Amino acid sequence: MERKELCNAKRIVVKVGTSTLTYETGKLNYRRIEALSRVLSDLANQGKEIILVSSGAIGVGADKMKLTKRPASVEEKQAAAAVGQCELMNVYARLFAEYNHLVAQILLTPDVIENQSGKEHVTNTFLALIRKGIIPIVNENDSVAVEEINFGDNDNLSSIVAILVKADLLIILSDIDGLYTANPKEYPDAMLIDKVYEVTEDMEGFCSGAGTKRGTGGMKTKIHAAQKARINGISTVVANGEHPDIIYGILEGNKIGTLFVAEKGEQCLYE
Ligand code: GLU
């Protein structure tokens, strides 16, 4: 899909990271989550099928447990995720309910989608929810995922979900405006790239740095996720989630963020 076609996207996966959902203090950014819940509810009212991939479990859990920084050990991260996931869903359920929408939690681990039957089952669950107009909210099942074989990051998870449900569009909301020709924090002259038709090795060099201390990904994981989606026929926009209303602009075809244009022909090369 090119920009002018994005208005036709019906099934849309939106991914939001911890740095977008929380303040520097580690606490939830209610203003932003409220805006996100309103925009997504409104799009669902328009007839769009929305799936939200939300990070934040570990960050929110760490805050609830009054930890002063993101936990380092596996078991502490898993404990924080168990606390935080509850809180996150509680907040989403309340905010989406304000706009008369029901949400559902789906927690995934790689083993679920590595076998054909698990993949079909979870896809059917997504479709059953979508058919009923319920908004699935997805995260990795961090409390049980084994670190060596987890999805790694939610950018990757969001592309996997988009491929599973054969989404028309993936939107990855981040704390940066999109893909630049160099890291804009280090090179003020760096320019935002409007469209990508081919992900090249040079692009990895454009995005040094591993994101913020609250998130995990950085731009590199977003490029990988966008590439995975686009070779499977799904266009992907990486944009700044500071003002969730920009999702409207993206769907109106405005030049917002970086659009990774899908390869033509639905390939569904899910790996
Ligand atoms: N699943 C992790 C969480 O909810 C986040 C992973 C990521 O941000 O990539 O805290």
Coordinates of C-alpha atoms and ligand atoms in Angstrom, one line a residue:
M1 CA 0.0 0.0 0.0
E2 CA 1.2 3.5 -0.9
R3 CA 0.3 6.4 1.3
K4 CA -2.9 7.3 -0.7
E5 CA -4.1 3.7 -0.3
L6 CA -3.7 3.6 3.5
C7 CA -7.3 4.9 4.0
N8 CA -8.4 1.5 2.7
A9 CA -6.6 -0.4 5.4
K10 CA -9.3 -2.3 7.3
R11 CA -7.4 -4.6 9.6
I12 CA -4.8 -2.6 11.4
V13 CA -2.2 -3.7 14.0
V14 CA -1.0 -0.8 16.2
K15 CA 2.1 -1.4 18.3
V16 CA 3.0 0.9 21.2
G17 CA 6.1 0.8 23.3
T18 CA 6.9 1.3 26.9
S19 CA 8.6 4.7 26.3
T20 CA 5.4 5.9 24.6
L21 CA 3.1 4.6 27.5
T22 CA 5.1 5.9 30.4
Y23 CA 6.8 9.1 31.6
E24 CA 10.6 9.3 32.4
T25 CA 9.5 8.8 36.0
G26 CA 8.4 5.3 35.0
K27 CA 4.7 6.1 35.7
L28 CA 1.9 5.7 33.2
N29 CA 1.3 8.5 30.8
Y30 CA -2.5 8.5 31.3
R31 CA -3.0 11.4 28.9
R32 CA -1.4 9.5 26.1
I33 CA -3.0 6.1 26.9
E34 CA -6.4 7.9 27.0
A35 CA -5.8 9.5 23.6
L36 CA -4.7 6.1 22.2
S37 CA -7.7 4.3 23.6
R38 CA -10.0 7.1 22.2
V39 CA -8.5 7.0 18.7
L40 CA -8.5 3.2 18.5
S41 CA -12.1 3.1 19.7
D42 CA -13.1 5.7 17.2
L43 CA -11.4 3.8 14.4
A44 CA -13.2 0.6 15.5
N45 CA -16.5 2.6 15.3
Q46 CA -15.6 3.5 11.7
G47 CA -15.5 -0.3 10.9
K48 CA -11.8 -0.8 11.2
E49 CA -10.5 -4.0 12.9
I50 CA -8.0 -3.0 15.5
I51 CA -5.4 -5.1 17.3
L52 CA -3.2 -3.4 19.8
V53 CA 0.2 -4.8 20.6
S54 CA 1.2 -3.1 23.9
S55 CA 4.5 -3.3 25.8
G56 CA 4.7 -1.8 29.3
A57 CA 4.2 -4.9 31.5
I58 CA 7.7 -4.9 32.9
G59 CA 8.0 -1.1 33.2
V60 CA 4.5 -0.6 34.8
G61 CA 5.1 -3.6 37.1
A62 CA 8.5 -2.2 38.2
D63 CA 6.8 1.0 39.1
K64 CA 4.0 -0.7 41.0
M65 CA 6.5 -2.8 42.9
K66 CA 8.3 0.5 43.7
L67 CA 11.6 -0.7 42.1
T68 CA 13.9 2.2 41.4
K69 CA 15.0 0.9 38.0
R70 CA 14.0 -1.7 35.4
P71 CA 14.8 -5.1 36.9
A72 CA 17.9 -6.9 35.6
S73 CA 17.4 -10.5 36.6
V74 CA 15.1 -12.8 34.6
E75 CA 12.9 -13.7 37.6
E76 CA 12.5 -10.1 38.7
K77 CA 11.6 -9.1 35.1
Q78 CA 9.1 -11.9 35.0
A79 CA 7.7 -11.0 38.4
A80 CA 7.4 -7.3 37.4
A81 CA 5.7 -8.4 34.1
A82 CA 3.1 -10.4 36.1
V83 CA 2.2 -7.4 38.2
G84 CA 2.4 -4.9 35.4
Q85 CA 0.4 -6.8 32.8
C86 CA -2.6 -6.9 35.2
E87 CA -2.4 -3.2 35.8
L88 CA -2.0 -2.4 32.1
M89 CA -5.0 -4.4 31.2
N90 CA -7.0 -2.9 34.0
V91 CA -6.2 0.6 32.7
Y92 CA -6.9 -0.3 29.0
A93 CA -10.2 -2.1 30.0
R94 CA -11.4 1.0 31.8
L95 CA -10.4 3.5 29.2
F96 CA -11.8 1.5 26.2
A97 CA -15.0 1.0 28.2
E98 CA -15.3 4.8 28.4
Y99 CA -15.8 4.6 24.6
N100 CA -18.0 1.5 24.8
H101 CA -15.4 -1.0 23.6
L102 CA -14.5 -4.3 25.0
V103 CA -10.8 -5.5 25.0
A104 CA -9.3 -8.9 25.3
Q105 CA -5.9 -10.0 26.4
I106 CA -3.7 -12.3 24.3
L107 CA -0.3 -13.3 25.7
L108 CA 1.9 -15.1 23.3
T109 CA 5.1 -17.1 23.5
P110 CA 7.1 -18.3 20.4
D111 CA 6.2 -22.0 21.0
V112 CA 2.5 -21.2 20.4
I113 CA 3.1 -20.1 16.9
E114 CA 6.0 -22.4 16.0
N115 CA 3.7 -25.3 15.4
Q116 CA 0.9 -25.3 12.8
S117 CA -1.9 -26.2 15.2
G118 CA -1.0 -23.6 17.8
K119 CA -0.7 -21.0 15.1
E120 CA -4.1 -21.9 13.7
H121 CA -5.7 -21.8 17.1
V122 CA -4.4 -18.5 18.1
T123 CA -5.3 -17.0 14.7
N124 CA -8.8 -18.3 15.1
T125 CA -9.0 -16.7 18.5
F126 CA -8.0 -13.4 17.0
L127 CA -10.5 -13.7 14.3
A128 CA -13.3 -14.7 16.7
L129 CA -12.6 -11.6 18.8
I130 CA -12.4 -9.3 15.8
R131 CA -15.6 -10.6 14.4
K132 CA -17.3 -9.6 17.6
G133 CA -15.8 -6.1 17.5
I134 CA -13.6 -6.8 20.5
I135 CA -10.1 -5.3 20.5
P136 CA -7.4 -7.8 21.2
I137 CA -4.5 -6.4 23.3
V138 CA -1.4 -8.5 22.8
N139 CA 1.9 -8.8 24.7
E140 CA 4.5 -11.4 25.1
N141 CA 3.8 -13.7 28.0
D142 CA 6.8 -12.3 29.8
S143 CA 6.2 -14.1 33.1
V144 CA 6.6 -17.5 31.6
A145 CA 8.7 -16.9 28.4
V146 CA 12.2 -18.3 28.6
E147 CA 14.6 -15.6 27.9
E148 CA 16.7 -17.5 25.3
I149 CA 13.7 -18.3 23.2
N150 CA 11.5 -15.3 23.6
F151 CA 10.3 -13.0 20.8
G152 CA 13.1 -10.6 21.8
D153 CA 11.0 -7.5 21.4
N154 CA 7.5 -6.3 20.8
D155 CA 8.4 -4.8 17.4
N156 CA 9.0 -8.3 16.2
L157 CA 5.9 -9.6 18.0
S158 CA 3.8 -6.9 16.3
S159 CA 5.0 -8.0 12.8
I160 CA 4.2 -11.7 13.7
V161 CA 0.7 -10.7 14.8
A162 CA 0.2 -8.7 11.7
I163 CA 1.2 -11.7 9.5
L164 CA -0.9 -14.1 11.5
V165 CA -4.1 -12.1 11.1
K166 CA -3.2 -11.0 7.6
A167 CA -3.4 -7.3 8.6
D168 CA -3.6 -4.6 5.9
L169 CA -1.4 -2.3 7.8
L170 CA 1.0 -2.3 10.8
I171 CA 1.6 1.0 12.7
I172 CA 4.6 1.0 15.1
L173 CA 4.4 4.0 17.4
S174 CA 7.7 5.0 18.9
D175 CA 9.4 8.0 20.6
I176 CA 11.1 9.0 17.3
D177 CA 9.4 10.4 14.2
G178 CA 10.5 7.5 11.9
L179 CA 13.6 6.3 10.2
Y180 CA 16.3 9.0 9.7
T181 CA 19.3 9.0 7.5
A182 CA 21.4 8.9 10.7
N183 CA 20.7 8.9 14.4
P184 CA 19.1 12.4 14.8
K185 CA 20.3 12.6 18.4
E186 CA 23.9 12.4 17.2
Y187 CA 23.5 14.1 13.8
P188 CA 21.1 17.1 13.8
D189 CA 21.3 17.2 9.9
A190 CA 19.8 13.7 9.7
M191 CA 16.7 13.6 7.5
L192 CA 13.5 11.7 8.0
I193 CA 13.0 9.1 5.3
D194 CA 9.4 9.2 3.9
K195 CA 9.2 5.9 2.2
V196 CA 11.2 2.7 2.1
Y197 CA 10.8 0.2 -0.8
E198 CA 13.7 -2.0 0.1
V199 CA 15.4 -2.5 3.5
T200 CA 19.1 -2.4 2.9
E201 CA 22.0 -3.2 5.2
D202 CA 23.0 0.5 5.2
M203 CA 19.8 1.3 7.0
E204 CA 20.9 -0.5 10.1
G205 CA 23.8 1.9 10.2
F206 CA 21.2 4.8 10.3
C207 CA 20.0 3.7 13.7
S208 CA 22.7 3.4 16.3
G209 CA 21.6 3.1 19.9
A210 CA 19.2 0.8 21.6
G211 CA 16.3 3.0 22.5
T212 CA 15.5 4.5 25.9
K213 CA 16.1 2.9 29.3
R214 CA 12.4 2.2 29.7
G215 CA 11.9 0.5 26.3
T216 CA 13.9 -2.3 24.8
G217 CA 13.9 -1.9 21.0
G218 CA 15.3 1.2 19.4
M219 CA 15.0 1.7 15.6
K220 CA 16.9 -1.4 14.5
T221 CA 14.2 -3.7 15.8
K222 CA 11.6 -1.6 14.1
I223 CA 13.3 -1.9 10.7
H224 CA 13.5 -5.6 11.1
A225 CA 9.8 -5.8 12.1
A226 CA 8.9 -3.5 9.1
Q227 CA 10.9 -5.6 6.7
K228 CA 9.3 -8.9 8.0
A229 CA 5.9 -7.4 7.5
R230 CA 6.5 -5.8 4.1
I231 CA 7.9 -9.0 2.6
N232 CA 4.7 -10.6 3.7
G233 CA 2.6 -8.0 1.9
I234 CA 1.9 -5.7 4.8
S235 CA 2.9 -2.1 4.7
T236 CA 4.2 -0.6 7.9
V237 CA 4.4 2.9 9.2
V238 CA 6.9 3.8 12.0
A239 CA 5.8 7.0 13.6
N240 CA 6.0 9.1 16.7
G241 CA 3.4 8.0 19.3
E242 CA 3.5 11.3 21.3
H243 CA 0.2 12.3 19.9
P244 CA -1.9 9.2 19.1
D245 CA -4.2 11.4 16.9
I246 CA -1.5 11.1 14.2
I247 CA -3.0 7.7 13.4
Y248 CA -5.8 9.6 11.7
G249 CA -3.3 11.5 9.6
I250 CA -1.5 8.3 8.7
L251 CA -4.8 6.8 7.5
E252 CA -5.5 10.0 5.5
G253 CA -2.3 9.4 3.6
N254 CA -0.4 12.3 5.1
K255 CA 3.4 12.3 5.1
I256 CA 3.9 11.1 8.7
G257 CA 6.7 8.9 9.9
T258 CA 8.3 6.4 7.6
L259 CA 6.2 4.1 5.4
F260 CA 7.8 0.7 4.5
V261 CA 5.9 -0.2 1.4
A262 CA 4.8 -3.8 1.2
E263 CA 6.1 -6.0 -1.6
K264 CA 3.5 -6.6 -4.2
G265 CA 1.6 -9.8 -4.1
E266 CA 0.6 -11.4 -0.9
Q267 CA 3.4 -13.7 0.0
C268 CA 2.7 -14.8 3.5
L269 CA 6.1 -16.2 4.0
Y270 CA 5.6 -16.5 7.7
E271 CA 8.7 -17.8 9.4
Ligands
GLU1 N1 7.0 -7.4 26.7 C1 7.7 -6.4 27.3 C2 6.8 -5.6 28.3 O1 5.6 -5.6 28.2 C3 8.3 -5.3 26.4 C4 9.1 -5.8 25.2 C5 9.4 -4.7 24.3 O2 9.2 -3.5 24.6 O3 9.9 -4.9 23.2 O4 7.4 -5.0 29.2

